[in-house]
Coordinates of C-alpha atoms and ligand atoms in Angstrom, one line a residue:
M1 CA -23.5 -38.4 -116.0
K2 CA -22.9 -42.4 -115.4
V3 CA -21.9 -43.9 -112.2
N4 CA -19.3 -46.6 -112.1
A5 CA -21.9 -49.5 -112.5
N6 CA -19.2 -52.2 -110.7
Y7 CA -20.3 -51.0 -107.4
A8 CA -23.4 -52.6 -107.9
K9 CA -21.6 -55.7 -108.0
L10 CA -20.4 -55.5 -104.7
A11 CA -21.8 -58.1 -102.1
N12 CA -23.2 -55.7 -99.1
S13 CA -21.4 -56.6 -96.6
Y14 CA -23.4 -56.8 -93.6
L15 CA -20.7 -58.4 -91.4
F16 CA -19.9 -56.1 -88.7
A17 CA -23.4 -54.1 -89.3
D18 CA -25.1 -57.6 -88.8
I19 CA -23.2 -58.7 -86.0
S20 CA -23.5 -55.0 -84.3
R21 CA -27.5 -55.5 -84.7
R22 CA -27.6 -58.5 -83.1
V23 CA -25.5 -57.7 -80.1
A24 CA -27.5 -54.6 -79.7
D25 CA -31.0 -56.7 -79.8
F26 CA -29.7 -59.2 -77.7
Q27 CA -28.4 -56.6 -75.2
K28 CA -31.5 -55.3 -75.4
A29 CA -33.3 -58.1 -74.3
N30 CA -30.8 -59.2 -71.7
P31 CA -29.4 -55.9 -70.1
A32 CA -27.7 -57.8 -67.3
A33 CA -25.6 -59.7 -69.7
D34 CA -21.7 -59.3 -69.3
I35 CA -21.3 -59.7 -72.7
I36 CA -17.2 -60.3 -74.0
R37 CA -16.3 -59.1 -77.1
M38 CA -13.9 -61.5 -79.4
G39 CA -15.2 -60.3 -82.5
I40 CA -13.0 -57.2 -83.0
G41 CA -9.8 -56.7 -85.1
D42 CA -8.7 -53.7 -83.7
V43 CA -6.4 -53.4 -81.0
T44 CA -7.1 -53.3 -77.5
L45 CA -4.1 -52.1 -75.4
P46 CA -2.6 -48.1 -75.8
L47 CA -0.1 -46.7 -77.7
C48 CA 3.4 -47.7 -75.9
P49 CA 5.9 -44.9 -73.9
S50 CA 8.2 -44.6 -76.4
V51 CA 5.6 -44.1 -79.2
I52 CA 3.7 -41.5 -76.7
G53 CA 7.1 -39.4 -76.1
A54 CA 7.7 -39.4 -79.5
L55 CA 4.2 -38.0 -80.0
R56 CA 4.3 -35.1 -77.6
Q57 CA 7.9 -33.9 -79.1
A58 CA 6.7 -33.8 -82.5
V59 CA 3.2 -31.8 -81.1
D60 CA 5.8 -29.8 -79.9
E61 CA 7.8 -29.0 -82.6
M62 CA 4.7 -28.3 -84.9
S63 CA 4.0 -25.4 -82.1
V64 CA 7.2 -23.8 -82.6
K65 CA 8.4 -21.7 -85.9
E66 CA 11.6 -23.1 -86.5
T67 CA 10.6 -26.5 -86.2
F68 CA 7.0 -26.1 -87.3
R69 CA 6.5 -28.4 -91.1
G70 CA 4.1 -28.5 -93.2
Y71 CA 3.7 -30.4 -96.4
G72 CA 6.4 -33.6 -96.0
P73 CA 7.9 -36.0 -98.9
E74 CA 4.8 -38.0 -100.6
Q75 CA 7.0 -41.1 -99.7
G76 CA 7.9 -40.5 -96.0
Y77 CA 10.7 -38.5 -94.1
S78 CA 14.0 -40.1 -94.9
F79 CA 14.0 -40.5 -91.0
L80 CA 11.0 -43.4 -90.9
R81 CA 12.6 -44.8 -94.4
E82 CA 15.9 -45.5 -92.7
A83 CA 14.3 -46.8 -89.8
I84 CA 12.1 -49.4 -91.8
Q85 CA 14.9 -50.0 -93.9
G86 CA 17.2 -50.9 -90.8
Y87 CA 14.2 -53.2 -89.4
Y88 CA 14.1 -55.0 -92.8
Q89 CA 18.4 -54.8 -92.9
E90 CA 18.2 -57.1 -89.8
R91 CA 16.5 -59.6 -91.3
G92 CA 19.1 -59.4 -93.8
V93 CA 16.8 -57.9 -96.2
A94 CA 18.3 -55.2 -98.4
L95 CA 16.2 -52.7 -99.6
E96 CA 16.9 -49.0 -101.2
L97 CA 15.6 -45.9 -99.7
D98 CA 13.6 -45.3 -102.3
E99 CA 11.8 -48.6 -102.8
I100 CA 10.5 -47.5 -99.3
F101 CA 7.0 -45.7 -99.5
V102 CA 5.3 -44.6 -96.3
G103 CA 1.1 -44.5 -96.3
D104 CA -1.3 -43.8 -93.8
G105 CA -1.9 -47.5 -93.3
G106 CA -2.2 -50.8 -95.3
K107 CA -5.7 -50.6 -96.5
S108 CA -5.3 -47.8 -98.0
D109 CA -2.0 -48.7 -100.0
I110 CA -3.5 -52.4 -100.8
S111 CA -6.5 -50.3 -102.6
N112 CA -4.6 -47.8 -104.5
I113 CA -2.0 -49.6 -105.9
L114 CA -4.6 -50.9 -108.1
D115 CA -4.2 -47.6 -110.0
L116 CA -0.8 -49.5 -111.8
F117 CA -2.4 -52.5 -113.4
A118 CA -4.4 -53.2 -116.3
L119 CA -8.2 -53.8 -115.9
D120 CA -8.0 -56.7 -117.9
N121 CA -5.8 -58.5 -115.5
T122 CA -7.2 -61.4 -113.6
V123 CA -6.4 -61.4 -110.4
A124 CA -6.3 -64.4 -107.5
V125 CA -7.8 -64.0 -103.8
P126 CA -7.9 -66.8 -101.4
D127 CA -11.1 -67.7 -100.1
P128 CA -11.5 -66.7 -97.0
V129 CA -9.5 -64.0 -96.3
Y130 CA -9.4 -60.4 -95.6
P131 CA -12.2 -58.4 -97.9
V132 CA -10.4 -55.7 -99.1
Y133 CA -8.6 -57.3 -101.8
A134 CA -11.9 -58.6 -103.5
D135 CA -14.0 -55.8 -102.8
T136 CA -11.3 -53.0 -104.4
N137 CA -10.9 -55.5 -107.7
V138 CA -14.6 -55.5 -107.9
M139 CA -14.9 -52.2 -107.8
A140 CA -12.4 -51.4 -110.7
G141 CA -14.3 -54.4 -112.8
R142 CA -11.5 -57.0 -112.5
K143 CA -12.2 -60.7 -113.1
I144 CA -11.4 -62.5 -109.7
I145 CA -10.5 -66.1 -109.0
Y146 CA -11.0 -67.6 -105.6
M147 CA -8.2 -70.0 -104.3
N148 CA -9.6 -72.3 -101.9
A149 CA -8.7 -72.1 -98.4
D150 CA -9.8 -75.1 -96.2
E151 CA -8.9 -77.7 -93.8
T152 CA -7.2 -79.6 -96.6
N153 CA -4.2 -77.1 -97.0
G154 CA -4.5 -75.4 -93.6
F155 CA -5.8 -72.5 -95.0
L156 CA -2.8 -72.0 -97.2
P157 CA -3.5 -72.5 -100.9
M158 CA -0.6 -73.1 -103.0
P159 CA -0.1 -72.6 -106.8
G160 CA -1.4 -75.1 -109.1
P161 CA -1.5 -75.5 -112.7
D162 CA -4.9 -74.4 -113.2
M163 CA -4.2 -71.4 -111.4
K164 CA -4.3 -68.7 -114.0
A165 CA -3.8 -65.1 -113.1
D166 CA -2.0 -62.0 -113.3
I167 CA -2.2 -60.8 -109.6
F168 CA -1.9 -63.1 -106.4
Y169 CA -3.0 -61.9 -102.9
L170 CA -0.8 -63.6 -100.3
C171 CA -1.7 -62.4 -96.3
S172 CA 0.4 -64.4 -93.7
P173 CA 0.0 -64.5 -91.2
N174 CA -3.7 -64.7 -92.6
N175 CA -6.6 -62.7 -91.3
P176 CA -9.5 -64.8 -90.5
T177 CA -7.2 -67.9 -90.1
G178 CA -4.3 -67.1 -88.5
A179 CA -2.3 -69.5 -90.8
A180 CA 0.8 -68.4 -92.1
Y181 CA 3.3 -69.5 -95.1
D182 CA 6.4 -71.6 -94.1
R183 CA 10.0 -70.8 -96.0
E184 CA 9.4 -73.4 -98.4
Q185 CA 5.7 -72.7 -99.3
L186 CA 6.7 -68.8 -99.9
K187 CA 9.6 -70.6 -102.6
V188 CA 7.3 -72.3 -104.0
W189 CA 5.1 -69.3 -104.5
V190 CA 7.6 -67.1 -105.8
D191 CA 9.0 -69.7 -108.6
F192 CA 5.6 -69.9 -109.5
A193 CA 5.0 -66.1 -109.7
A194 CA 8.4 -65.8 -112.0
S195 CA 7.6 -68.8 -114.3
Q196 CA 4.0 -67.3 -114.8
K197 CA 5.7 -63.4 -115.1
A198 CA 2.6 -62.7 -112.7
L199 CA 3.2 -60.1 -109.4
I200 CA 2.4 -61.3 -105.9
L201 CA 0.7 -58.7 -103.7
Y202 CA 1.6 -59.5 -100.3
D203 CA 0.0 -58.5 -97.2
A204 CA 2.7 -58.5 -94.1
A205 CA -0.1 -56.5 -91.6
Y206 CA 0.5 -59.2 -89.1
E207 CA 4.2 -60.2 -89.5
I208 CA 5.3 -58.9 -85.6
F209 CA 3.3 -61.9 -84.5
I210 CA 5.7 -64.2 -85.8
D211 CA 8.6 -65.7 -83.9
R212 CA 9.4 -68.6 -85.5
P213 CA 12.1 -69.4 -87.8
E214 CA 10.5 -71.3 -90.5
I215 CA 7.9 -68.7 -91.1
P216 CA 9.4 -65.7 -93.0
R217 CA 7.8 -62.1 -92.0
S218 CA 8.9 -60.7 -95.3
I219 CA 8.4 -62.2 -98.5
F220 CA 12.1 -60.1 -99.7
E221 CA 13.4 -62.9 -97.0
I222 CA 12.6 -65.3 -100.1
P223 CA 15.3 -65.6 -103.0
G224 CA 13.7 -64.3 -106.1
A225 CA 11.0 -62.0 -104.4
R226 CA 12.3 -59.5 -105.1
D227 CA 11.7 -59.8 -109.0
T228 CA 7.6 -60.6 -108.2
A229 CA 6.2 -59.1 -105.5
I230 CA 5.1 -55.8 -103.7
E231 CA 4.9 -56.0 -100.0
F232 CA 2.5 -54.0 -97.9
C233 CA 3.1 -53.6 -94.0
S234 CA 1.5 -51.2 -91.3
F235 CA 1.9 -49.9 -87.7
S236 CA -2.0 -50.6 -87.2
K237 CA -1.1 -54.0 -85.2
T238 CA 2.2 -53.7 -85.0
A239 CA 2.4 -50.8 -82.5
G240 CA -1.3 -50.2 -82.0
F241 CA -1.5 -47.5 -84.6
T242 CA -5.4 -47.8 -85.9
G243 CA -6.5 -44.8 -85.1
V244 CA -3.1 -43.2 -85.4
R245 CA -2.2 -44.6 -88.9
C246 CA 0.5 -45.1 -90.7
G247 CA 2.3 -48.0 -92.7
Y248 CA 4.5 -48.8 -95.8
T249 CA 4.9 -50.3 -99.2
I250 CA 7.6 -51.9 -100.7
V251 CA 8.0 -51.5 -104.5
P252 CA 11.3 -53.4 -105.4
K253 CA 13.0 -51.6 -108.7
N254 CA 13.2 -55.1 -110.1
L255 CA 9.5 -55.2 -110.9
V256 CA 9.7 -54.2 -114.7
Y257 CA 6.4 -55.1 -116.8
D258 CA 5.9 -53.6 -120.3
E259 CA 9.3 -52.0 -119.9
L260 CA 7.8 -50.0 -117.1
S261 CA 8.7 -49.8 -113.7
L262 CA 6.5 -50.4 -110.8
N263 CA 8.3 -48.5 -108.6
K264 CA 8.4 -45.3 -110.5
M265 CA 4.7 -46.0 -111.5
W266 CA 3.9 -45.8 -107.7
S267 CA 6.2 -42.7 -106.8
R268 CA 4.2 -41.3 -109.4
R269 CA 1.0 -42.1 -108.5
Q270 CA 1.9 -41.3 -104.9
T271 CA 3.2 -37.8 -105.6
T272 CA 0.2 -36.9 -107.7
K273 CA -2.5 -38.5 -105.9
F274 CA -1.3 -38.5 -102.1
N275 CA 0.2 -35.5 -99.7
G276 CA 2.2 -38.0 -97.5
V277 CA 1.2 -38.9 -94.0
S278 CA 1.7 -36.6 -91.3
Y279 CA 5.1 -35.4 -89.6
I280 CA 3.4 -36.2 -86.2
S281 CA 2.3 -39.8 -86.9
Q282 CA 6.0 -40.7 -89.2
K283 CA 7.6 -39.4 -85.9
A284 CA 5.7 -41.8 -83.8
A285 CA 6.2 -44.6 -86.4
A286 CA 10.1 -44.2 -86.2
A287 CA 9.7 -44.6 -82.4
V288 CA 8.5 -47.9 -83.1
F289 CA 12.2 -49.0 -84.3
T290 CA 14.0 -47.4 -81.3
P291 CA 15.5 -50.2 -79.2
A292 CA 13.0 -49.2 -76.0
G293 CA 9.9 -49.1 -78.4
M294 CA 10.6 -52.3 -80.2
L295 CA 10.9 -54.1 -76.3
Q296 CA 7.9 -52.0 -75.5
I297 CA 5.5 -53.0 -78.5
K298 CA 7.2 -56.6 -78.0
E299 CA 5.4 -56.8 -74.6
T300 CA 2.0 -55.9 -76.1
I301 CA 2.3 -58.7 -78.9
A302 CA 3.6 -61.1 -76.0
Y303 CA 0.4 -60.4 -74.0
Y304 CA -1.9 -60.5 -77.1
K305 CA 0.0 -63.9 -78.0
E306 CA -0.6 -65.2 -74.5
N307 CA -4.5 -64.6 -75.0
A308 CA -4.1 -66.4 -78.2
L309 CA -2.5 -69.4 -76.1
V310 CA -5.5 -69.3 -73.4
I311 CA -7.9 -69.8 -76.5
A312 CA -5.8 -72.5 -78.0
R313 CA -5.5 -74.4 -74.6
A314 CA -9.0 -74.2 -74.3
L315 CA -10.0 -75.6 -77.4
D316 CA -7.6 -78.1 -77.1
E317 CA -9.3 -79.7 -74.1
L318 CA -12.7 -79.2 -75.8
G319 CA -11.5 -81.0 -78.5
I320 CA -12.2 -78.1 -81.0
V321 CA -10.0 -78.1 -84.4
F322 CA -8.7 -74.8 -85.0
F323 CA -5.9 -73.0 -87.1
G324 CA -3.9 -69.9 -86.4
G325 CA -3.0 -68.2 -82.8
Y326 CA 0.7 -69.3 -82.7
C327 CA 1.8 -66.4 -84.9
S328 CA -1.1 -64.4 -85.2
P329 CA -3.7 -62.7 -82.9
Y330 CA -6.5 -64.5 -84.7
I331 CA -8.2 -68.2 -83.8
W332 CA -9.8 -69.7 -86.7
L333 CA -11.9 -72.4 -85.2
K334 CA -14.2 -74.9 -86.7
C335 CA -17.7 -74.7 -85.4
P336 CA -18.8 -77.3 -83.1
R337 CA -21.4 -80.0 -83.6
G338 CA -21.3 -79.4 -87.3
M339 CA -22.8 -75.6 -87.0
E340 CA -22.8 -73.2 -89.8
S341 CA -20.8 -70.2 -88.8
W342 CA -23.9 -67.9 -87.8
D343 CA -25.9 -70.7 -86.1
F344 CA -22.5 -70.5 -84.2
F345 CA -22.5 -67.2 -83.4
D346 CA -25.8 -66.7 -82.2
F347 CA -25.3 -70.3 -79.6
L348 CA -22.5 -68.4 -78.3
L349 CA -24.0 -65.0 -77.8
R350 CA -27.3 -66.6 -76.4
G351 CA -25.3 -69.6 -74.4
A352 CA -22.2 -67.8 -73.0
H353 CA -22.7 -63.7 -74.0
I354 CA -19.4 -64.2 -76.5
V355 CA -19.4 -62.2 -79.6
G356 CA -16.9 -64.0 -82.1
T357 CA -16.8 -63.1 -85.7
P358 CA -18.6 -65.9 -88.4
G359 CA -16.4 -67.6 -90.8
G360 CA -18.8 -67.2 -93.7
G361 CA -18.3 -63.6 -93.7
F362 CA -15.1 -63.7 -95.1
G363 CA -15.6 -66.6 -97.8
V364 CA -17.5 -69.5 -98.6
N365 CA -14.9 -71.6 -97.0
G366 CA -15.5 -70.0 -93.8
K367 CA -19.2 -71.2 -93.8
Y368 CA -18.3 -74.0 -91.1
F369 CA -15.6 -71.3 -89.0
F370 CA -15.7 -68.9 -86.9
R371 CA -12.7 -66.1 -85.8
L372 CA -11.8 -65.4 -82.4
S373 CA -9.7 -62.5 -81.5
A374 CA -6.9 -62.1 -78.8
F375 CA -7.1 -58.5 -78.8
N376 CA -8.4 -58.0 -75.4
T377 CA -7.7 -58.3 -71.7
R378 CA -6.2 -61.3 -70.3
E379 CA -9.5 -61.6 -67.8
N380 CA -11.7 -61.3 -70.5
T381 CA -10.1 -63.7 -72.5
A382 CA -9.8 -66.3 -69.8
A383 CA -13.6 -65.4 -68.5
A384 CA -14.8 -66.0 -72.1
M385 CA -13.2 -69.6 -72.3
E386 CA -14.5 -70.6 -68.9
R387 CA -17.8 -69.7 -70.2
L388 CA -17.4 -71.6 -73.6
K389 CA -16.3 -74.8 -71.8
K390 CA -19.4 -74.5 -69.5
L391 CA -21.5 -74.3 -72.8
L392 CA -20.2 -77.2 -74.4
A393 CA -19.7 -79.6 -71.4
Ligands
PLP401 N1 -4.3 -56.4 -94.0 C1 -5.2 -56.7 -93.3 C2 -4.7 -58.6 -93.5 C3 -5.8 -56.5 -92.3 O1 -6.4 -57.3 -91.1 C4 -5.9 -55.3 -91.6 C5 -6.7 -54.8 -90.9 O2 -7.4 -55.4 -90.2 C6 -5.1 -54.3 -93.2 C7 -4.7 -54.9 -94.1 C8 -5.3 -52.6 -93.2 O3 -4.8 -51.9 -91.9 P1 -4.5 -50.4 -91.4 O4 -5.4 -49.9 -92.9 O5 -5.0 -50.2 -90.1 O6 -3.0 -50.7 -91.4

């Protein structure tokens, strides 16, 4: 028996474990400290009433012989795929129903899609970024190159002549930097990928936070993207489904490499290795796209965005450079006084009892940066910013 030795090449991901340990140690030594946690990437507000109503109804259906459901279609129930199709159509993006695949969230699909690609492909991953893109490719043994995201490019790497890869990961709005590509920048990416016969894996997990016309919410709003991109999206941040689990992946039929259709391959992969998302979760997800559901989730998103604004205003007042926030729940700030991100973490915890996420945990380029999350209450967000102002006064 031989193990997959690639696992030994993974950098140990101590980030969130390290944070928890440092916070627990601090709390033990300072039991009275009222710690405000702004490090989490998880949502904090409950599911909206439309989703709760759909969940209740689906549970009732499952309790009656006539409406009980067992295995569903592996690609998702048509009621949900039609709702997703309508959501894209509103933005002028025409998708065929069998280009939409319902899954149990972004992370699984982003990882599982790698089944479709040869091991000798090179993948290009932004630095810093959501760690799953790199780790899943390390596990598979693919070569990874990193695309520098830093202050000079607003944390939005663009293609260059020296960027030689077969698969490019883009995440917009980005986790952790909150930076988002505009239409022109994405067009450059789409044209570049087409010229290289490369593939873009586009993560749109935070698209619901975008409300500026110059920033596309889907890569398929860009002409030509159907020939060169797969898009992943999730109800996790859109509608608070981090614990419910549901997402979707768009694989256009235009994607044909070596005479093999990625759409057909993904369908084959899913029908073989996946047995679908629960009827209950899919019913809940479909409720997101009803007029009432959409209004309700947008209220929740507006609440988080107002928190982001509270953070942004405080940083502006303090003269701290930051990115993101305007169409994302994340604010990516440059650590003040030239501190490294872990030093700033300790400084903030000890001096203001605030927990954030050190940028170094997301990549080399995060060494002097720090992520604050707007997933919190308004009261906590405002209180944390007052504490920060006092600390840095
Ligand atoms: N993509 C990005 C950029 C994320 O930040 C996350 C979660 O934090 C995900 C995907 C995965 O979310 P889920 O698996 O809950 O859909």
